[in-house]
Coordinates of C-alpha atoms in Angstrom, one line a residue:
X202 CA -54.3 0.2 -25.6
X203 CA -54.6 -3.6 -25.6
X204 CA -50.4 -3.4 -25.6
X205 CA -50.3 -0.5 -22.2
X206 CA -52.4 -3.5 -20.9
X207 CA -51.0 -6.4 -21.3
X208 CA -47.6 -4.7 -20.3
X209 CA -49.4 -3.4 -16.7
X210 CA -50.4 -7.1 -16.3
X211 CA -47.2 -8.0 -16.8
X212 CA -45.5 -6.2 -14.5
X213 CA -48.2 -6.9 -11.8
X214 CA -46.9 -10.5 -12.3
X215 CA -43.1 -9.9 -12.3
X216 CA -43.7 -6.9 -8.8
X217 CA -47.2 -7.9 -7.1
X218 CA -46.0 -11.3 -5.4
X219 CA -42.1 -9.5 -4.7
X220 CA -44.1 -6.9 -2.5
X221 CA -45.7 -9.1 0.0
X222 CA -43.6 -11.6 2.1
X223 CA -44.7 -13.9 4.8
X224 CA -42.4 -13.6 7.6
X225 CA -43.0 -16.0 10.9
X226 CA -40.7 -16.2 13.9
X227 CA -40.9 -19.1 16.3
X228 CA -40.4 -17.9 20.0
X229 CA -40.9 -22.0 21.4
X230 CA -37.8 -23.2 19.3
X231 CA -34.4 -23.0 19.9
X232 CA -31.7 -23.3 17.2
X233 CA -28.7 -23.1 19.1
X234 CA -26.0 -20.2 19.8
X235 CA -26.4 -17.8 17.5
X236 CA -22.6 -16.8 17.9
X237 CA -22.9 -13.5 16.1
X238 CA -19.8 -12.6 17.8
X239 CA -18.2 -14.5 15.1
X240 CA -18.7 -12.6 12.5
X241 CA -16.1 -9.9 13.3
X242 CA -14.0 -7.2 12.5
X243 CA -10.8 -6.5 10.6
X244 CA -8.6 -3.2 10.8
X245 CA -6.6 -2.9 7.3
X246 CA -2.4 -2.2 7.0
X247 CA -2.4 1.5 6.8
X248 CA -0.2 2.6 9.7
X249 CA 1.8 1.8 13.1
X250 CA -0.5 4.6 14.8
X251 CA -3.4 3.7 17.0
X252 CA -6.2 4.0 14.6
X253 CA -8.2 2.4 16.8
X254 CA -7.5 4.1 20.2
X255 CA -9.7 6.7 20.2
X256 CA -13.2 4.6 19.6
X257 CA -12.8 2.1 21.8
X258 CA -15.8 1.9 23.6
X259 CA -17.5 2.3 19.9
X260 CA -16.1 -0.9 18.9
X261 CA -16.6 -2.8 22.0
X262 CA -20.6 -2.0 21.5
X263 CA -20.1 -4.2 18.4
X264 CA -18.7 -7.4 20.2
X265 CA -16.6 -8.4 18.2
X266 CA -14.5 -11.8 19.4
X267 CA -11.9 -11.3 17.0
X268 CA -10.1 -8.2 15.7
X269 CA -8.0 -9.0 12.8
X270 CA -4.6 -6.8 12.3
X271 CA -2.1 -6.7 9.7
X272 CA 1.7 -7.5 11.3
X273 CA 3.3 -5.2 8.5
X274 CA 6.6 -3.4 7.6
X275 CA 5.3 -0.7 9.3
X276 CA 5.8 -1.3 12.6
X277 CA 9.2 -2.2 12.6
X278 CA 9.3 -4.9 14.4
X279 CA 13.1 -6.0 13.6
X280 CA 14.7 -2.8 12.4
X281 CA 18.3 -5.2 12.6
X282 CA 19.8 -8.1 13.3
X283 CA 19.5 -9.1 17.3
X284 CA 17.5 -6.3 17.8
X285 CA 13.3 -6.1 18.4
X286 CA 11.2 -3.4 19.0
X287 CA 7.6 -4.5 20.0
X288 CA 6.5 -0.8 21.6
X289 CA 4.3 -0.2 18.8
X290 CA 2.7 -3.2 17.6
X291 CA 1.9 -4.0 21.4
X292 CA 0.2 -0.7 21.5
X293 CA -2.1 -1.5 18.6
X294 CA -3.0 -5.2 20.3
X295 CA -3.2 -3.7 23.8
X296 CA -6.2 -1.1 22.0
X297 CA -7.3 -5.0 20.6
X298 CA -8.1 -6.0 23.7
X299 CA -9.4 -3.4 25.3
X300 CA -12.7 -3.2 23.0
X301 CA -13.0 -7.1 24.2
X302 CA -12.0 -9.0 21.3
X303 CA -8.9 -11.3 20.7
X304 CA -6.3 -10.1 18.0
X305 CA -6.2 -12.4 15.0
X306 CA -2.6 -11.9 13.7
X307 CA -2.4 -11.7 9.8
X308 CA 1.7 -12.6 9.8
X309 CA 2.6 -10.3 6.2
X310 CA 5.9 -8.7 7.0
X311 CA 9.2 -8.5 4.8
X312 CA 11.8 -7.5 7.3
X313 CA 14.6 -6.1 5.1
X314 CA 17.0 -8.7 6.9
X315 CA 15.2 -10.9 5.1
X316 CA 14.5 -9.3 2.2
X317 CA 17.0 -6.9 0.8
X318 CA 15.6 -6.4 -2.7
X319 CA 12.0 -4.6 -2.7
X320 CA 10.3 -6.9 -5.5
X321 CA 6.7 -8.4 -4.3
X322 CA 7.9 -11.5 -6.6
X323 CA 10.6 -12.6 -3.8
X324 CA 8.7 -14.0 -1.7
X325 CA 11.1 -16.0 0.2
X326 CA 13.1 -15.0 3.4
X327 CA 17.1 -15.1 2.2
X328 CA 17.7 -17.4 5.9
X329 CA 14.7 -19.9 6.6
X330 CA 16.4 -20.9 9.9
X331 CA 17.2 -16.9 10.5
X332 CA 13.1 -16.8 9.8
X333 CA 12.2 -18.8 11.5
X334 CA 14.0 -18.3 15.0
X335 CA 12.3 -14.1 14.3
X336 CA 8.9 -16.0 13.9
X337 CA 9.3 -17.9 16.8
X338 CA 10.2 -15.2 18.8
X339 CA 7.7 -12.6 18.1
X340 CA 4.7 -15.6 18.7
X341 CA 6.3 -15.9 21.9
X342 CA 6.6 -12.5 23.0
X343 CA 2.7 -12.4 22.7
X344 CA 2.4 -15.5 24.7
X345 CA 4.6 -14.1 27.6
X346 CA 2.6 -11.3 27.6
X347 CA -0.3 -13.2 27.9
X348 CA -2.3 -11.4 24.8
X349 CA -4.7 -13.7 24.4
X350 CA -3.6 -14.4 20.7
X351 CA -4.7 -17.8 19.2
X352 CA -5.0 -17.1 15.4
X353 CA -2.1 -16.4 13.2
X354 CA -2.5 -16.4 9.6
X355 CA 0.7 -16.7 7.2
X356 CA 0.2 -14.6 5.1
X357 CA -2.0 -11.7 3.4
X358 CA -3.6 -11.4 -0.4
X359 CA -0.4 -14.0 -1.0
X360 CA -1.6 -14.0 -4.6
X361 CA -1.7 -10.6 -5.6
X362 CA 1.2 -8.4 -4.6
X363 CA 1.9 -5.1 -3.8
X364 CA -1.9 -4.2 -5.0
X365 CA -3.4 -6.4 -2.2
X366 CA -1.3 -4.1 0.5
X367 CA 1.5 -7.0 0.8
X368 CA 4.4 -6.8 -1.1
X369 CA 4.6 -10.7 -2.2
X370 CA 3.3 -12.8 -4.9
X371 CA 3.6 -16.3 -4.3
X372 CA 3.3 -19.0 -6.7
X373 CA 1.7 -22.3 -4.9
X374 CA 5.0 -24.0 -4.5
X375 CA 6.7 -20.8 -2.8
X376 CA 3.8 -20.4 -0.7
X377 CA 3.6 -24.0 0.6
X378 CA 7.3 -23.9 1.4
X379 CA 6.7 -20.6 2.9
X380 CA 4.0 -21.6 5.1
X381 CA 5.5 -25.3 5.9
X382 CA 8.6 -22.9 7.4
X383 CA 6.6 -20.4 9.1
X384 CA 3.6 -22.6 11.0
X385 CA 6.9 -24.5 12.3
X386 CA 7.9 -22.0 14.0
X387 CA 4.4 -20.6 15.2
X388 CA 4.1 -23.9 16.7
X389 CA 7.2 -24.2 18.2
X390 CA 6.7 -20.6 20.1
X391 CA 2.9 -22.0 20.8
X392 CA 1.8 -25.2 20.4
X393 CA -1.7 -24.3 21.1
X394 CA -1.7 -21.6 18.4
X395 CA -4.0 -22.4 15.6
X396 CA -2.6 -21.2 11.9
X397 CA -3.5 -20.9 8.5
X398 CA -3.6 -19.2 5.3
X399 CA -3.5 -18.3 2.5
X400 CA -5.9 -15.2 3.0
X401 CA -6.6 -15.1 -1.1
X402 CA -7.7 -12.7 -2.9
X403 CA -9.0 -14.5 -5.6
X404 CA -10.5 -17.3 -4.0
X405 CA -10.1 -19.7 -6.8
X406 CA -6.4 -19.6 -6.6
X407 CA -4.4 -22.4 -7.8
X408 CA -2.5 -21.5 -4.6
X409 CA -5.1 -23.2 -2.2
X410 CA -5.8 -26.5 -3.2
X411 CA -2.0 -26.4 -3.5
X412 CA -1.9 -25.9 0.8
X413 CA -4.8 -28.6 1.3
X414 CA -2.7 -30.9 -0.6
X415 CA 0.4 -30.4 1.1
X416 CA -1.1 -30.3 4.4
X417 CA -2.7 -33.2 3.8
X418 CA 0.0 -35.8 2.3
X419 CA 2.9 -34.1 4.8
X420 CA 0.1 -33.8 7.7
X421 CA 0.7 -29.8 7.9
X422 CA -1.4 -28.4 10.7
X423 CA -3.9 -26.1 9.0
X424 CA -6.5 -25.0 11.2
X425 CA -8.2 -22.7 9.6
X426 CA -8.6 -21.6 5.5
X427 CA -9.0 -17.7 4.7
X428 CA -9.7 -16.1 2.0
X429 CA -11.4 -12.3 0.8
X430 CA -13.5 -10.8 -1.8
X431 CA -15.5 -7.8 -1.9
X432 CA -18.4 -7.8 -4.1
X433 CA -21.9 -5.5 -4.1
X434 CA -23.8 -9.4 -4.2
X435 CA -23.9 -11.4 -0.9
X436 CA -25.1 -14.4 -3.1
X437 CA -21.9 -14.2 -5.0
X438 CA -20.1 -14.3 -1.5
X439 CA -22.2 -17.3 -0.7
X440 CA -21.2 -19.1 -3.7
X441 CA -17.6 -18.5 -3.0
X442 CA -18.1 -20.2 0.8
X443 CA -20.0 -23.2 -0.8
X444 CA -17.0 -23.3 -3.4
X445 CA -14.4 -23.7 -0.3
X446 CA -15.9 -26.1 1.8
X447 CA -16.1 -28.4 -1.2
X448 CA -12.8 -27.9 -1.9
X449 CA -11.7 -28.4 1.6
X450 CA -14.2 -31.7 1.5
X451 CA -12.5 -33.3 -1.0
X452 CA -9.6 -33.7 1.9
X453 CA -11.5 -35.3 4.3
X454 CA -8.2 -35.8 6.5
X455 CA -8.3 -31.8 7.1
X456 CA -10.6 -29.8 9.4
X457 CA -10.2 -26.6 9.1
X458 CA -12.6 -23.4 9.9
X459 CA -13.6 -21.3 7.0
X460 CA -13.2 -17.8 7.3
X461 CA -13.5 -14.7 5.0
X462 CA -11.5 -12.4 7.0
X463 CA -11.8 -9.1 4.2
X464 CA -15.1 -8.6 2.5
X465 CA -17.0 -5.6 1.7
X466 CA -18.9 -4.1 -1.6
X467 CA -16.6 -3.3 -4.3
X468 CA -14.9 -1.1 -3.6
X469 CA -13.9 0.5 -7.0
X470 CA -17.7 0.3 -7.7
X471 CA -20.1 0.8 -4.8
X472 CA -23.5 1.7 -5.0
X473 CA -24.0 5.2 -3.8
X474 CA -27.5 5.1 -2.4
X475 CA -26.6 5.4 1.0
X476 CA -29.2 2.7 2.6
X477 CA -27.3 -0.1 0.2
X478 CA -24.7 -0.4 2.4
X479 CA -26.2 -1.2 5.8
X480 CA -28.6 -3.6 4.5
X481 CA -25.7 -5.4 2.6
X482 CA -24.2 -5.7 5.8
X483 CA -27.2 -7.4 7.4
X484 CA -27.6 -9.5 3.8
X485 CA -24.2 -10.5 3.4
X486 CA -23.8 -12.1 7.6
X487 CA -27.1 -13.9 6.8
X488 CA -26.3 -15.6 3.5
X489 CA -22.4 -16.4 5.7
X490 CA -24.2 -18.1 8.7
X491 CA -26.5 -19.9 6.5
X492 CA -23.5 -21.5 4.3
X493 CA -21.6 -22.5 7.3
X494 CA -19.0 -19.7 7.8
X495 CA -17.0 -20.3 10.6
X496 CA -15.9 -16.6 11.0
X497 CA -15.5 -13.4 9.4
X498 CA -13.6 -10.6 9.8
X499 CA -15.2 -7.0 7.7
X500 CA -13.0 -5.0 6.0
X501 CA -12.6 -2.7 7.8
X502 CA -13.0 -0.9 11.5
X503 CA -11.8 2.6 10.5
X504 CA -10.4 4.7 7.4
X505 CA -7.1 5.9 7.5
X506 CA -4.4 8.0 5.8
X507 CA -1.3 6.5 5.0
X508 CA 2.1 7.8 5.0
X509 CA 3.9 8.2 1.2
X510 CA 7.2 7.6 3.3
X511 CA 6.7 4.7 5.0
X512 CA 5.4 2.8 2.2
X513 CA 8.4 3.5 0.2
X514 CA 10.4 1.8 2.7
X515 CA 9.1 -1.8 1.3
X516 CA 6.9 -1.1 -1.4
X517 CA 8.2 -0.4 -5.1
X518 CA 7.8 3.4 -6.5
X519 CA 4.8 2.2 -8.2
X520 CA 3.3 -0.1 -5.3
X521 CA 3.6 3.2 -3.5
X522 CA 1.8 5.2 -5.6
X523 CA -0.9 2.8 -6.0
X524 CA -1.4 2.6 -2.0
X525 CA -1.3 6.4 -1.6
X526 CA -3.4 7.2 -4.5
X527 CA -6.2 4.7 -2.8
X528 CA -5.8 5.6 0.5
X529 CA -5.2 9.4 0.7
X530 CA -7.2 10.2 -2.6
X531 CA -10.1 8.2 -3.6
X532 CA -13.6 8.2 -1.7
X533 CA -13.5 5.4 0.4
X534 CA -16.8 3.2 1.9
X535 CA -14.6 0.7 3.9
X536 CA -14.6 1.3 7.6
X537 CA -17.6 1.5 9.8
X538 CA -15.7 4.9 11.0
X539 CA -14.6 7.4 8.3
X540 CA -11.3 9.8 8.1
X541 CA -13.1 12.4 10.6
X542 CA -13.8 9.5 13.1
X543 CA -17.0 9.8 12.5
X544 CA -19.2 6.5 12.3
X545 CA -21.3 6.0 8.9
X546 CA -24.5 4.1 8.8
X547 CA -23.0 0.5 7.9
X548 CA -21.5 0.7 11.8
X549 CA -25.4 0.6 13.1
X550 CA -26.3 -2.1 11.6
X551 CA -23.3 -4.3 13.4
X552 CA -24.9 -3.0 16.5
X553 CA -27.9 -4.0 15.7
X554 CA -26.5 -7.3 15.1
X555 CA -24.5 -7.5 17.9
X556 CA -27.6 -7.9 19.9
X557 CA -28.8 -11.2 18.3
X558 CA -27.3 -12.0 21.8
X559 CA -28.1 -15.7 23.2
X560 CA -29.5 -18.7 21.6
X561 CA -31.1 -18.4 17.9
X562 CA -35.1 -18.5 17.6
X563 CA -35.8 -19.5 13.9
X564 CA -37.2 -16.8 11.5
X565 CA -38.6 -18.4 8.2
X566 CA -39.8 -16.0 5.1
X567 CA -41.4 -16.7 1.7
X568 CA -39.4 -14.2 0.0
X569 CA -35.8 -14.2 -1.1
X570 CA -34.8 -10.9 -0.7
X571 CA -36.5 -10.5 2.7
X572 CA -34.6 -11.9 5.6
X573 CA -34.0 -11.7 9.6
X574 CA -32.2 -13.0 12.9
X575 CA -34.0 -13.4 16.2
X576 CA -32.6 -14.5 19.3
X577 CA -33.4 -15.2 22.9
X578 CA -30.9 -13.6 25.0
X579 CA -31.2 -15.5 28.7
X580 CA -28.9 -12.9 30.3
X581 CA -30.6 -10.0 29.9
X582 CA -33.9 -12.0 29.5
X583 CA -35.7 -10.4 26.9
X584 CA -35.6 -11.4 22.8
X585 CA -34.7 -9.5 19.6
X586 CA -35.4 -9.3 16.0
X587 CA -34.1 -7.9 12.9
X588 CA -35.6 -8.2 9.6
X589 CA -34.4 -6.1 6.7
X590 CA -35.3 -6.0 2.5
X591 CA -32.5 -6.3 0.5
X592 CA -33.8 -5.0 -2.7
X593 CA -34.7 -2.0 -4.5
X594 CA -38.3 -2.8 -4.5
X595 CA -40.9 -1.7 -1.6
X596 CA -41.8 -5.4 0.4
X597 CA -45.0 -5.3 3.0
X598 CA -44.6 -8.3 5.3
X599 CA -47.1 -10.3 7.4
X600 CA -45.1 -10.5 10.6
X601 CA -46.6 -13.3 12.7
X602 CA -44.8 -13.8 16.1
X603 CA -45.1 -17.2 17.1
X604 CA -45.9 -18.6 20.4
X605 CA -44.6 -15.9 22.4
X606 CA -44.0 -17.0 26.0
X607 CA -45.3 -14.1 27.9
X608 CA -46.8 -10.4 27.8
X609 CA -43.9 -8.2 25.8
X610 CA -43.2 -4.5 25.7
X611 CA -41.9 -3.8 22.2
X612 CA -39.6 -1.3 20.8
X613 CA -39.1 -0.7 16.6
X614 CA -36.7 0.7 15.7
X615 CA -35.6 1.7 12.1
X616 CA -32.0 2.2 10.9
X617 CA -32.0 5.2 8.8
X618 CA -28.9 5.4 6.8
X619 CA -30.3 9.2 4.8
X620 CA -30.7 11.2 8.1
X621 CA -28.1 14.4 8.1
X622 CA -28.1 13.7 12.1
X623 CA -25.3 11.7 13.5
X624 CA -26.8 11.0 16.9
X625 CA -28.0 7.3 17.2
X626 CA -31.0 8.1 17.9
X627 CA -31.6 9.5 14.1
X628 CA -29.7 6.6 13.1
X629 CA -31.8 4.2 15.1
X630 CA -34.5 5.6 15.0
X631 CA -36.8 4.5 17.7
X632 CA -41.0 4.4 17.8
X633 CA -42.7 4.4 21.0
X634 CA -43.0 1.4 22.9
X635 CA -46.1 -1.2 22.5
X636 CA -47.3 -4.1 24.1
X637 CA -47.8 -7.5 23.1
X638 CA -49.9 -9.9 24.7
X639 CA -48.4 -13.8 25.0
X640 CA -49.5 -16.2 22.4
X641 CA -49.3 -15.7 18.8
X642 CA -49.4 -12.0 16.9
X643 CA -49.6 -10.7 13.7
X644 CA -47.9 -7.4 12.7
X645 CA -48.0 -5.8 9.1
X646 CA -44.6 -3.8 8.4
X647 CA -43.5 -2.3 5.2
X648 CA -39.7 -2.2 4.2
X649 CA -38.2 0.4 2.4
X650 CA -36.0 -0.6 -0.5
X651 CA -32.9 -2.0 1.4
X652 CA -35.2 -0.8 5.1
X653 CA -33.1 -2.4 8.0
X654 CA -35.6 -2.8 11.1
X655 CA -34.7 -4.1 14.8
X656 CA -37.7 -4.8 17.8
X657 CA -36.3 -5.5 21.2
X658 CA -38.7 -7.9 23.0
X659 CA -39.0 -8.3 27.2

C-alpha cells in the first residue's frame, strides 16, 4: 500500500504543476510588427499543372508574402537550343500572385542541353557560359513581366539527390562553383534580385559553411541561407536555427536572412492523432520567431499526384519509382489541402495565424509547453489572441488580460481538428460572444492535449 502511495505522490509531482500554467498578456506594450506574413508557404515539384488555381481565395485568407515554387524539369522551360517556352511556368506564378504573395523561385532545373546524361551526381551544366546566358534570360523574362519576383534560390535539397525531388548531388566544391556561375547571371538579369542557397536537407552539411566561406573570401553576394527539415519536435527545429545563425556569425562580413523554406512533421513517421498536427503548426512558428527566423516557407500548400512519365524524362528508373511510389501511393500529411482539394485541419490554424495582424502585444507563460501570439491590429482596430498546449497532457491556465484599453466584446473560438464536418465553423468552432470590461481580467481556460484556441478582441 505504502508503494501505490508513494507512486500517486509521485506522479502528482511529475503532472500537478504541468497542469496549471500562468498565462498574462500585456495590452499597454508593444513589441513591434509581428510580421506573421513571414512565415509562409511553399508548393512542392510535383507537376506543370495549376495545383494551385482552384483555391485561390483559400490561400489568400492565409497571407502569405511569399509563395515558394520549384522551377523544375517539368515545365519545360528550354525544350532546345534557342528556343523558350514560358506558357506554363507563367501560369503557375500568375496563380502566385493572385492569392497576394510574391513567388520565391527555388532555381532546380537540369535542362537536357545542359545535361545529357540523367545521373543526379552531374551536377554541373556541360556550357557554364551557355548557362548562364539561359539563367540570365529566364530572370529577366520575369522582370519584364513585372512579377514581382525578388528571391531566387540556386538550388533545391543540393545535398541529397534524386530522393530530395532534385536530381543533383553536389559536393561543396561543385556547389560553390555552381552557385558562383548562376548568382552571376541572376544578377546580371536583376541586380536588385536577392539569391541564395543551398536549400539543405541535412542542415549540417559540409556543403554550407563551404558557401559562407566562399562568399565571404570572394565577396559572393549571398543574401539569404536556406535550408529544410521535417521533424514531429519544434524544439529540434529550433536548435537547427540557433545552429545556423552561429554558423553564419562566425562570418561576420555576411548578412544573410535565415530561412527554413520546407519543414513539416516527419513525414515517414507522423503522429496520427489528428489534433498533433495543428498544434505543431502553431508550436513550430512560435519556437521560429522566437530564434530569429527571418522567413519560412511550410511544406506544402496542396497534395498532388505526379505523373510516372514525366519524371522519367530527368529522373533515373529508380529516382522515378521512388517519387511515384511517395507521391501517388503513400498517405501523405503534407499540404494544408489534400488530393480531393479538400482543406485538413493544419490549414485553420494558418488562418488563425494569419490574423496576428498588426503590431505584437507580449504574451508571457510559466509553462513550457503552453504558448500564444497576440497582436493589436490598428487597421481593423480590434486585438487577437491565440494560445494553444502542445502536449499530450490536459493544462488549465489562469488567463489574466492585462491592462486592456477599453470595454471588449470577445469571441473564443476553438480549432477542432476531430470534427467529421468540413465547414469552418466546426473547424473553428465559435462560442458566443462576451464582454469584457477595460482594465485588467482574469479568465480560467482548459486546453486539451494539443487544444489550439483563438479570441478576437474589439
Amino acid at each position: 500500500m505504502k508503494s501505490v502511495f508513494t507512486t500517486f505522490l509521485l506522479l502528482i509531482s511529475l503532472y500537478g504543476a504541468a497542469q496549471t500554467a500562468n498565462v498574462s498578456v500585456k495590452f499597454r506594450e508593444d513589441a513591434g510588427p509581428m510580421n506573421m506574413e513571414k512565415m509562409a508557404l511553399g508548393q512542392g515539384g510535383l507537376s506543370e499543372e495549376p495545383m494551385l488555381s482552384s483555391r485561390v481565395p483559400e490561400i489568400r485568407a492565409l497571407h502569405p508574402a511569399i509563395i515558394r515554387l520549384f522551377v523544375s524539369e517539368y515545365y519545360d522551360v528550354i525544350p532546345e537550343k534557342g528556343r523558350y517556352h514560358f506558357t506554363t511556368l507563367d501560369s503557375t506564378v500568375n496563380n502566385i500572385l493572385e492569392t497576394g504573395a510574391k513567388p520565391f523561385m527555388s532555381f532546380c532545373l537540369k535542362p537536357s542541353i545542359f545535361f545529357p546524361v540523367v545521373d543526379h551526381d552531374i551536377v554541373e551544366p556541360n556550357d557554364y557560359k551557355a548557362w548562364e546566358q539561359f539563367v540570365h534570360d529566364v530572370v529577366k523574362h520575369f522582370l519584364d513581366r513585372k512579377a514581382g519576383i525578388t528571391y531566387w534560390e540556386v538550388g533545391n535539397e543540393v545535398d541529397l539527390g534524386e530522393s530530395g525531388g532534385t536530381p543533383y548531388r553536389f559536393k561543396p566544391e561543385s556547389y560553390v562553383r555552381y552557385y558562383r556561375h548562376t548568382v552571376a547571371a541572376i544578377r546580371r538579369a536583376d541586380p536588385n534580385a536577392k539569391v541564395g542557397g543551398p536549400a539543405l536537407a541535412w542542415y549540417k552539411s559540409p556543403i554550407l559553411p563551404a558557401l559562407l566561406d566562399a562568399c565571404a573570401k570572394e565577396k559572393l553576394p549571398l543574401d539569404f541561407v536556406s535550408w529544410h527539415h521535417y521533424n514531429n519536435s519544434p524544439y529540434v527545429i529550433r536548435e537547427q536555427i540557433d545552429y545556423v545563425k552561429k554558423l553564419i556569425a562566425g562570418h561576420p562580413g555576411l548578412h544573410p536572412e535565415t530561412i527554413m523554406n520546407e519543414w513539416n512533421m516527419d513525414l515517414f513517421n507522423p503522429p496520427l492523432d489528428p489534433r498533433f498536427q495543428p498544434c505543431y503548426v502553431a508550436e513550430t512558428v512560435w519556437q521560429m520567431k522566437d530564434a530569429g527566423l527571418d522567413w519560412s516557407c511550410y511544406y506544402q500548400i496542396r497534395d498532388w499526384y505526379v505523373n510516372y512519365e514525366t519524371f522519367a524524362r530527368f529522373f533515373s528508373p529508380k529516382g522515378t519509382a521512388f517519387m511515384t511510389r511517395w507521391w501517388n501511393r503513400q498517405a501523405q500529411f503534407s499540404g494544408l489541402i489534400d488530393y480531393q482539394n479538400q482543406i485538413r485541419p493544419a490549414y485553420y490554424t494558418f488562418k488563425l495565424l494569419s490574423r496576428m495582424a498588426g503590431n505584437r502585444v507580449p504574451v508571457q507563460s510559466s509553462h513550457k509547453k503552453v504558448h500564444g501570439f497576440a497582436s493589436h491590429d490598428s487597421k481593423l482596430e480590434m486585438h487577437n489572441l491565440m494560445l494553444w498546449n502542445f502536449s499530450d497532457q490536459p493544462v488549465t491556465v489562469n488567463l489574466s488580460l492585462e491592462d486592456m484599453p477599453k470595454d471588449m466584446r470577445a469571441r473564443h473560438i476553438i480549432l477542432d481538428a476531430t470534427g467529421a464536418g468540413l465547414e469552418e465553423n466546426l473547424r473553428l468552432r465559435p462560442e458566443p460572444f462576451s464582454k469584457l470590461e477595460k482594465g485588467t481580467r482574469t479568465l480560467t481556460v482548459k486546453l486539451e492535449p494539443w487544444a489550439v484556441h483563438y479570441w478576437s478582441l474589439e
